[in-house]
């Protein structure tokens, strides 16, 4: 069966455009982060940017006509930059086998070519520090010490690429995925020695559920049986809050139980039913589930409301609700929000809701769904899990 064509809801497109126009990232960087073709994203920017209303959106200034001297200086700078990039590219081509095999030869590779390329350029391309190279070169070290030094540099690189979130288990999974045979305890030891840490959890805040209403309550059809065999068998839904300098920003999410992908989301200033409906609509548009899917949530008024129950019925989705006050009945969804706050929210101070929206969109679509290794999936990403199931 061929891969299913990706569907991009309007909310996704608007947030992607806002990220280009307001985050300081280029269209190419945002496209790479979200797994898009740059031409597609640029078309969205062309079509949707004039409609953007976010307070942080910057107008694009008209460029002044440069003088001949300015052009000459810029051409010289571009030539230097192109030469640096060429050296990094050529160096990476030569070194890729060493990076993937984990051999303690990266410093040796730098030493071998230091008469051809600058040491700092080669070290940057290999994920090494120049100071580490000079320390290696100035004193004889045992093979084990050289291996540990190279492994620590790889750990730093993986940790940085995870936005500082990965601890030893996920770093071990990444190395194992590259064919590296190294023990998890050794990684833990090297991380402690180098002061590298995954993000730690912080205490949770009160829940946002309001079950004091007279709407009908669906039975607990799931009953904590989270086992699934394909995507779009069980969806979990919940809401949480994000603190900003302007007040709370609320996030509604819909999580696919099989892939652990956040298939639907919405962010608003209030907890009205509309926020939950928008997240559900995104999930339905994106996934096109067959009738019979079970949708599990708590007993909150947003999910028990007539409009929400009607939207589920129209899509052929069967509702299920947790027992009163029992968060464990929706544990995987709670776990997602815990991960989001542990890895992102609790390490940021958002001045505005718009700033929080942009950052959360980048985390959800640019990292969590597409690249973050999930322990419950055997340390692969939700996107990879979905691809394998297609």
Short mmCIF file of C-alpha atoms in Angstrom, two decimals:
data_model
loop_
_atom_site.label_atom_id
_atom_site.label_comp_id
_atom_site.label_asym_id
_atom_site.label_seq_id
_atom_site.Cartn_x
_atom_site.Cartn_y
_atom_site.Cartn_z
CA UNK A 1 0.00 0.00 0.00
CA UNK A 2 1.35 3.43 -0.95
CA UNK A 3 1.98 6.14 1.58
CA UNK A 4 -1.10 8.21 2.41
CA UNK A 5 -0.97 11.80 1.16
CA UNK A 6 -0.41 14.28 3.95
CA UNK A 7 -3.28 16.62 4.69
CA UNK A 8 -2.58 20.10 6.05
CA UNK A 9 -5.52 21.79 7.83
CA UNK A 10 -5.87 25.56 7.60
CA UNK A 11 -4.78 26.02 11.22
CA UNK A 12 -1.54 24.16 10.46
CA UNK A 13 -0.91 26.35 7.41
CA UNK A 14 -1.58 29.58 9.31
CA UNK A 15 0.76 28.62 12.15
CA UNK A 16 3.46 27.60 9.65
CA UNK A 17 3.15 30.97 7.89
CA UNK A 18 3.20 32.80 11.24
CA UNK A 19 6.37 30.92 12.13
CA UNK A 20 8.04 32.16 8.93
CA UNK A 21 6.90 35.77 9.31
CA UNK A 22 7.44 36.19 13.05
CA UNK A 23 10.00 33.74 14.43
CA UNK A 24 13.16 34.97 12.71
CA UNK A 25 13.55 31.62 10.93
CA UNK A 26 13.77 31.43 7.14
CA UNK A 27 11.19 29.63 5.02
CA UNK A 28 13.78 26.94 4.33
CA UNK A 29 14.44 26.40 8.04
CA UNK A 30 10.73 26.18 8.90
CA UNK A 31 10.09 23.86 5.95
CA UNK A 32 12.86 21.52 7.09
CA UNK A 33 11.56 21.62 10.68
CA UNK A 34 8.03 20.69 9.59
CA UNK A 35 9.02 18.18 6.91
CA UNK A 36 7.63 20.28 4.05
CA UNK A 37 8.87 21.21 0.60
CA UNK A 38 10.06 24.82 0.74
CA UNK A 39 8.06 25.68 -2.40
CA UNK A 40 4.86 24.52 -0.67
CA UNK A 41 5.56 26.66 2.38
CA UNK A 42 6.44 29.68 0.25
CA UNK A 43 3.11 29.29 -1.59
CA UNK A 44 1.32 29.30 1.76
CA UNK A 45 3.22 32.45 2.76
CA UNK A 46 2.26 34.12 -0.51
CA UNK A 47 -1.41 33.16 -0.15
CA UNK A 48 -1.90 33.54 3.61
CA UNK A 49 0.63 36.09 4.90
CA UNK A 50 -1.52 39.11 3.90
CA UNK A 51 -4.31 37.66 6.09
CA UNK A 52 -2.11 37.20 9.17
CA UNK A 53 -3.27 39.27 12.12
CA UNK A 54 -0.89 38.20 14.88
CA UNK A 55 0.47 41.15 16.89
CA UNK A 56 4.05 39.95 16.53
CA UNK A 57 4.00 39.79 12.72
CA UNK A 58 6.72 42.00 11.27
CA UNK A 59 6.17 43.98 8.05
CA UNK A 60 8.63 43.16 5.30
CA UNK A 61 10.58 46.36 4.57
CA UNK A 62 11.37 47.50 1.05
CA UNK A 63 15.03 46.93 0.29
CA UNK A 64 17.18 49.96 -0.51
CA UNK A 65 19.21 49.98 -3.75
CA UNK A 66 22.78 48.97 -2.79
CA UNK A 67 25.82 50.93 -3.93
CA UNK A 68 28.56 49.32 -6.09
CA UNK A 69 30.85 49.25 -3.02
CA UNK A 70 28.15 47.48 -0.99
CA UNK A 71 27.65 44.94 -3.76
CA UNK A 72 31.39 44.24 -3.98
CA UNK A 73 31.64 43.75 -0.20
CA UNK A 74 28.60 41.47 -0.18
CA UNK A 75 29.98 39.41 -3.07
CA UNK A 76 33.26 38.97 -1.20
CA UNK A 77 31.39 37.89 1.93
CA UNK A 78 29.30 35.40 -0.05
CA UNK A 79 32.42 33.94 -1.68
CA UNK A 80 33.98 33.41 1.75
CA UNK A 81 30.76 31.84 3.05
CA UNK A 82 30.48 29.57 0.00
CA UNK A 83 34.07 28.43 0.47
CA UNK A 84 33.40 27.65 4.14
CA UNK A 85 30.25 25.69 3.25
CA UNK A 86 32.10 23.81 0.51
CA UNK A 87 34.78 22.78 2.99
CA UNK A 88 32.14 21.63 5.50
CA UNK A 89 30.34 19.64 2.78
CA UNK A 90 33.50 17.97 1.50
CA UNK A 91 34.66 17.26 5.03
CA UNK A 92 31.32 15.70 5.95
CA UNK A 93 31.41 13.46 2.89
CA UNK A 94 34.80 12.12 3.94
CA UNK A 95 33.80 11.71 7.58
CA UNK A 96 30.29 10.25 7.40
CA UNK A 97 31.52 6.69 7.71
CA UNK A 98 33.45 7.59 10.87
CA UNK A 99 30.44 9.34 12.39
CA UNK A 100 28.15 6.36 11.83
CA UNK A 101 30.59 3.66 12.83
CA UNK A 102 31.55 5.32 16.12
CA UNK A 103 35.29 4.73 15.59
CA UNK A 104 37.59 6.96 17.66
CA UNK A 105 39.00 8.48 14.50
CA UNK A 106 37.31 11.87 14.24
CA UNK A 107 40.21 13.71 15.85
CA UNK A 108 42.56 11.72 13.66
CA UNK A 109 40.57 12.82 10.62
CA UNK A 110 40.90 16.46 11.68
CA UNK A 111 44.64 15.99 12.26
CA UNK A 112 45.07 14.36 8.87
CA UNK A 113 43.46 17.24 6.98
CA UNK A 114 44.45 20.24 9.12
CA UNK A 115 46.87 21.45 6.45
CA UNK A 116 44.00 21.55 3.93
CA UNK A 117 41.04 22.86 5.95
CA UNK A 118 40.78 25.04 9.07
CA UNK A 119 40.58 23.01 12.26
CA UNK A 120 37.54 24.88 13.55
CA UNK A 121 35.60 24.27 10.33
CA UNK A 122 36.32 20.53 10.44
CA UNK A 123 35.50 20.29 14.14
CA UNK A 124 32.19 22.10 13.62
CA UNK A 125 31.29 19.78 10.73
CA UNK A 126 32.11 16.71 12.82
CA UNK A 127 30.34 17.91 15.96
CA UNK A 128 33.63 18.30 17.86
CA UNK A 129 35.09 21.18 19.82
CA UNK A 130 38.36 22.67 18.62
CA UNK A 131 39.61 22.77 22.21
CA UNK A 132 38.92 19.05 22.50
CA UNK A 133 40.97 18.40 19.36
CA UNK A 134 43.96 20.40 20.63
CA UNK A 135 43.76 18.64 23.99
CA UNK A 136 43.74 15.27 22.20
CA UNK A 137 46.71 16.30 20.08
CA UNK A 138 48.80 17.59 22.99
CA UNK A 139 48.83 14.42 25.06
CA UNK A 140 48.83 10.69 24.39
CA UNK A 141 45.64 9.01 25.50
CA UNK A 142 44.48 5.45 25.79
CA UNK A 143 42.18 4.05 23.13
CA UNK A 144 39.35 3.94 25.70
CA UNK A 145 39.88 7.60 26.60
CA UNK A 146 39.87 8.61 22.94
CA UNK A 147 36.70 6.60 22.38
CA UNK A 148 35.02 8.22 25.39
CA UNK A 149 35.98 11.68 24.15
CA UNK A 150 34.53 10.98 20.70
CA UNK A 151 31.41 9.39 22.21
CA UNK A 152 30.86 12.40 24.48
CA UNK A 153 30.97 14.70 21.46
CA UNK A 154 28.35 12.53 19.74
CA UNK A 155 26.22 12.64 22.89
CA UNK A 156 26.47 16.46 22.92
CA UNK A 157 25.39 16.61 19.28
CA UNK A 158 22.38 14.33 19.80
CA UNK A 159 21.40 16.23 22.95
CA UNK A 160 21.57 19.55 21.07
CA UNK A 161 19.55 18.21 18.13
CA UNK A 162 16.84 17.10 20.59
CA UNK A 163 16.60 20.73 21.76
CA UNK A 164 18.23 19.72 25.01
CA UNK A 165 15.45 17.28 25.94
CA UNK A 166 16.96 13.79 25.54
CA UNK A 167 18.38 11.91 28.50
CA UNK A 168 20.42 8.70 28.41
CA UNK A 169 17.60 6.34 27.26
CA UNK A 170 16.79 8.28 24.09
CA UNK A 171 20.42 9.12 23.32
CA UNK A 172 21.16 5.40 23.66
CA UNK A 173 18.30 4.68 21.23
CA UNK A 174 19.67 7.17 18.67
CA UNK A 175 23.16 5.66 18.83
CA UNK A 176 21.72 2.16 18.57
CA UNK A 177 19.74 3.29 15.52
CA UNK A 178 23.06 4.25 13.90
CA UNK A 179 24.49 0.81 14.61
CA UNK A 180 26.56 1.91 17.60
CA UNK A 181 27.17 -0.80 20.20
CA UNK A 182 27.46 1.07 23.47
CA UNK A 183 25.88 0.43 26.85
CA UNK A 184 23.31 2.75 28.36
CA UNK A 185 25.20 2.85 31.68
CA UNK A 186 28.28 4.11 29.86
CA UNK A 187 26.25 6.88 28.25
CA UNK A 188 24.84 7.82 31.67
CA UNK A 189 28.35 7.97 33.12
CA UNK A 190 29.71 10.13 30.30
CA UNK A 191 26.71 12.46 30.52
CA UNK A 192 27.25 12.94 34.26
CA UNK A 193 30.93 13.61 33.69
CA UNK A 194 30.19 16.17 30.96
CA UNK A 195 27.29 17.81 32.81
CA UNK A 196 24.79 16.86 30.09
CA UNK A 197 21.24 16.36 31.37
CA UNK A 198 17.84 15.69 29.90
CA UNK A 199 15.08 17.99 31.04
CA UNK A 200 13.67 17.10 34.45
CA UNK A 201 10.02 17.04 35.43
CA UNK A 202 8.47 19.76 37.56
CA UNK A 203 5.37 19.54 39.77
CA UNK A 204 2.05 19.57 37.95
CA UNK A 205 -0.54 22.30 38.36
CA UNK A 206 -4.30 21.80 38.88
CA UNK A 207 -6.38 20.23 36.09
CA UNK A 208 -8.74 22.19 33.88
CA UNK A 209 -11.65 19.71 33.86
CA UNK A 210 -15.11 20.99 34.83
CA UNK A 211 -17.45 18.00 35.15
CA UNK A 212 -20.15 19.92 37.05
CA UNK A 213 -22.77 19.88 34.28
CA UNK A 214 -25.96 18.07 33.33
CA UNK A 215 -24.91 16.77 29.92
CA UNK A 216 -24.98 13.00 29.27
CA UNK A 217 -21.83 11.07 30.21
CA UNK A 218 -20.58 8.38 27.82
CA UNK A 219 -19.60 5.00 29.31
CA UNK A 220 -15.94 4.16 29.86
CA UNK A 221 -15.65 1.91 26.81
CA UNK A 222 -11.86 2.04 26.82
CA UNK A 223 -11.47 0.94 30.47
CA UNK A 224 -7.71 1.61 30.33
CA UNK A 225 -7.28 -0.88 27.48
CA UNK A 226 -4.88 1.20 25.41
CA UNK A 227 -3.81 -1.68 23.14
CA UNK A 228 -4.28 -0.92 19.42
CA UNK A 229 -3.10 -2.59 16.22
CA UNK A 230 -3.48 0.23 13.67
CA UNK A 231 -3.76 4.02 13.61
CA UNK A 232 -7.17 5.64 14.06
CA UNK A 233 -8.63 2.95 16.31
CA UNK A 234 -8.50 5.00 19.52
CA UNK A 235 -8.08 8.74 19.98
CA UNK A 236 -7.53 10.41 23.34
CA UNK A 237 -8.51 14.03 23.99
CA UNK A 238 -7.81 16.53 26.75
CA UNK A 239 -7.05 20.19 27.48
CA UNK A 240 -4.27 21.97 29.31
CA UNK A 241 -3.10 25.52 29.96
CA UNK A 242 0.08 27.47 29.21
CA UNK A 243 1.10 30.53 31.28
CA UNK A 244 2.04 33.72 29.40
CA UNK A 245 2.59 37.35 30.31
CA UNK A 246 -0.89 38.13 28.93
CA UNK A 247 -2.64 35.36 30.87
CA UNK A 248 -3.42 31.71 30.14
CA UNK A 249 -3.26 30.16 26.68
CA UNK A 250 -5.30 26.96 26.51
CA UNK A 251 -4.32 23.98 24.36
CA UNK A 252 -6.73 21.23 23.27
CA UNK A 253 -5.21 18.07 21.84
CA UNK A 254 -6.28 14.82 20.18
CA UNK A 255 -3.75 11.98 20.37
CA UNK A 256 -3.73 8.82 18.25
CA UNK A 257 -3.12 5.90 20.59
CA UNK A 258 -1.25 3.72 18.08
CA UNK A 259 1.22 6.28 16.71
CA UNK A 260 1.22 8.67 19.73
CA UNK A 261 0.94 11.48 17.19
CA UNK A 262 -0.95 14.62 18.18
CA UNK A 263 -3.32 14.47 15.21
CA UNK A 264 -5.39 17.49 16.23
CA UNK A 265 -4.80 20.60 18.30
CA UNK A 266 -6.17 24.08 18.89
CA UNK A 267 -4.99 27.03 21.00
CA UNK A 268 -7.29 29.74 22.39
CA UNK A 269 -7.63 32.26 25.21
CA UNK A 270 -10.71 30.55 26.68
CA UNK A 271 -11.87 27.03 27.52
CA UNK A 272 -15.14 27.18 25.59
CA UNK A 273 -16.30 24.13 23.65
CA UNK A 274 -15.00 25.70 20.42
CA UNK A 275 -11.37 24.90 21.29
CA UNK A 276 -12.15 21.18 21.62
CA UNK A 277 -14.23 21.22 18.43
CA UNK A 278 -11.36 22.79 16.47
CA UNK A 279 -8.89 20.15 17.66
CA UNK A 280 -11.35 17.39 16.73
CA UNK A 281 -12.01 18.93 13.30
CA UNK A 282 -8.27 19.04 12.59
CA UNK A 283 -7.87 15.40 13.58
CA UNK A 284 -10.76 14.29 11.35
CA UNK A 285 -9.52 16.33 8.36
CA UNK A 286 -5.97 15.10 8.79
CA UNK A 287 -6.62 11.41 9.43
CA UNK A 288 -9.95 10.66 7.66
CA UNK A 289 -10.78 7.85 10.13
CA UNK A 290 -13.17 5.03 9.26
CA UNK A 291 -16.38 4.75 11.33
CA UNK A 292 -16.01 2.92 14.62
CA UNK A 293 -13.08 4.83 16.08
CA UNK A 294 -13.27 5.26 19.87
CA UNK A 295 -12.76 8.81 21.18
CA UNK A 296 -11.84 8.86 24.88
CA UNK A 297 -11.82 11.96 27.08
CA UNK A 298 -12.54 13.06 30.62
CA UNK A 299 -16.02 14.22 31.64
CA UNK A 300 -15.30 17.89 31.01
CA UNK A 301 -18.10 20.10 29.77
CA UNK A 302 -16.30 20.70 26.45
CA UNK A 303 -16.48 16.98 25.56
CA UNK A 304 -19.96 16.34 26.97
CA UNK A 305 -21.53 19.36 25.23
CA UNK A 306 -24.19 18.72 22.61
CA UNK A 307 -22.12 20.29 19.81
CA UNK A 308 -19.16 18.02 20.52
CA UNK A 309 -21.28 14.87 20.79
CA UNK A 310 -22.91 15.83 17.49
CA UNK A 311 -19.53 16.25 15.78
CA UNK A 312 -18.46 12.79 16.96
CA UNK A 313 -21.71 11.22 15.76
CA UNK A 314 -21.46 12.89 12.34
CA UNK A 315 -17.99 11.36 11.85
CA UNK A 316 -19.06 7.89 13.01
CA UNK A 317 -16.89 8.16 16.12
CA UNK A 318 -17.90 6.41 19.36
CA UNK A 319 -17.44 8.44 22.57
CA UNK A 320 -15.89 7.06 25.75
CA UNK A 321 -15.30 8.92 29.02
CA UNK A 322 -13.15 8.39 32.09
CA UNK A 323 -14.53 7.65 35.51
CA UNK A 324 -15.07 10.73 37.61
CA UNK A 325 -11.81 12.23 38.87
CA UNK A 326 -9.65 9.38 37.53
CA UNK A 327 -6.82 10.80 35.40
CA UNK A 328 -5.31 7.32 34.90
CA UNK A 329 -8.18 6.45 32.55
CA UNK A 330 -6.63 8.92 30.10
CA UNK A 331 -3.00 8.32 31.09
CA UNK A 332 -1.30 8.50 27.63
CA UNK A 333 -2.88 11.91 26.96
CA UNK A 334 -1.82 13.12 30.40
CA UNK A 335 1.65 11.81 29.58
CA UNK A 336 1.80 13.87 26.39
CA UNK A 337 0.97 17.09 28.23
CA UNK A 338 3.49 16.20 30.93
CA UNK A 339 6.15 15.73 28.23
CA UNK A 340 5.21 19.02 26.54
CA UNK A 341 5.51 20.95 29.78
CA UNK A 342 8.62 19.16 31.00
CA UNK A 343 10.53 19.54 27.74
CA UNK A 344 9.25 22.94 26.63
CA UNK A 345 6.82 25.04 28.62
CA UNK A 346 8.50 24.96 32.03
CA UNK A 347 11.77 26.11 30.48
CA UNK A 348 10.29 29.16 28.71
CA UNK A 349 8.85 32.50 29.78
CA UNK A 350 6.29 33.55 27.16
CA UNK A 351 5.67 37.29 27.07
CA UNK A 352 2.57 36.96 24.88
CA UNK A 353 0.09 34.32 23.80
CA UNK A 354 1.26 34.74 20.21
CA UNK A 355 4.81 33.90 21.25
CA UNK A 356 3.58 30.79 23.07
CA UNK A 357 1.51 29.70 20.06
CA UNK A 358 4.50 29.91 17.73
CA UNK A 359 6.75 28.01 20.11
CA UNK A 360 4.21 25.27 20.86
CA UNK A 361 3.48 24.81 17.16
CA UNK A 362 7.22 24.42 16.52
CA UNK A 363 7.52 21.85 19.31
CA UNK A 364 4.43 19.83 18.35
CA UNK A 365 4.83 19.75 14.57
CA UNK A 366 8.54 20.42 14.18
CA UNK A 367 9.78 18.07 16.89
CA UNK A 368 7.31 15.89 18.80
CA UNK A 369 5.26 14.51 15.90
CA UNK A 370 8.07 14.36 13.38
CA UNK A 371 11.33 13.57 15.20
CA UNK A 372 11.04 12.90 18.93
CA UNK A 373 11.80 9.28 19.85
CA UNK A 374 8.97 7.79 21.91
CA UNK A 375 9.76 5.12 24.48
CA UNK A 376 6.33 3.47 24.11
CA UNK A 377 7.00 3.06 20.36
CA UNK A 378 10.35 1.36 20.83
CA UNK A 379 12.20 4.66 20.46
CA UNK A 380 10.96 5.73 17.05
CA UNK A 381 9.03 8.92 16.26
CA UNK A 382 5.23 9.13 15.80
CA UNK A 383 5.81 10.04 12.14
CA UNK A 384 7.94 6.93 11.61
CA UNK A 385 5.33 4.79 13.37
CA UNK A 386 2.65 6.19 11.08
CA UNK A 387 4.83 5.64 8.01
CA UNK A 388 5.41 1.99 8.92
CA UNK A 389 1.68 1.45 9.38
CA UNK A 390 0.78 2.95 5.98
#
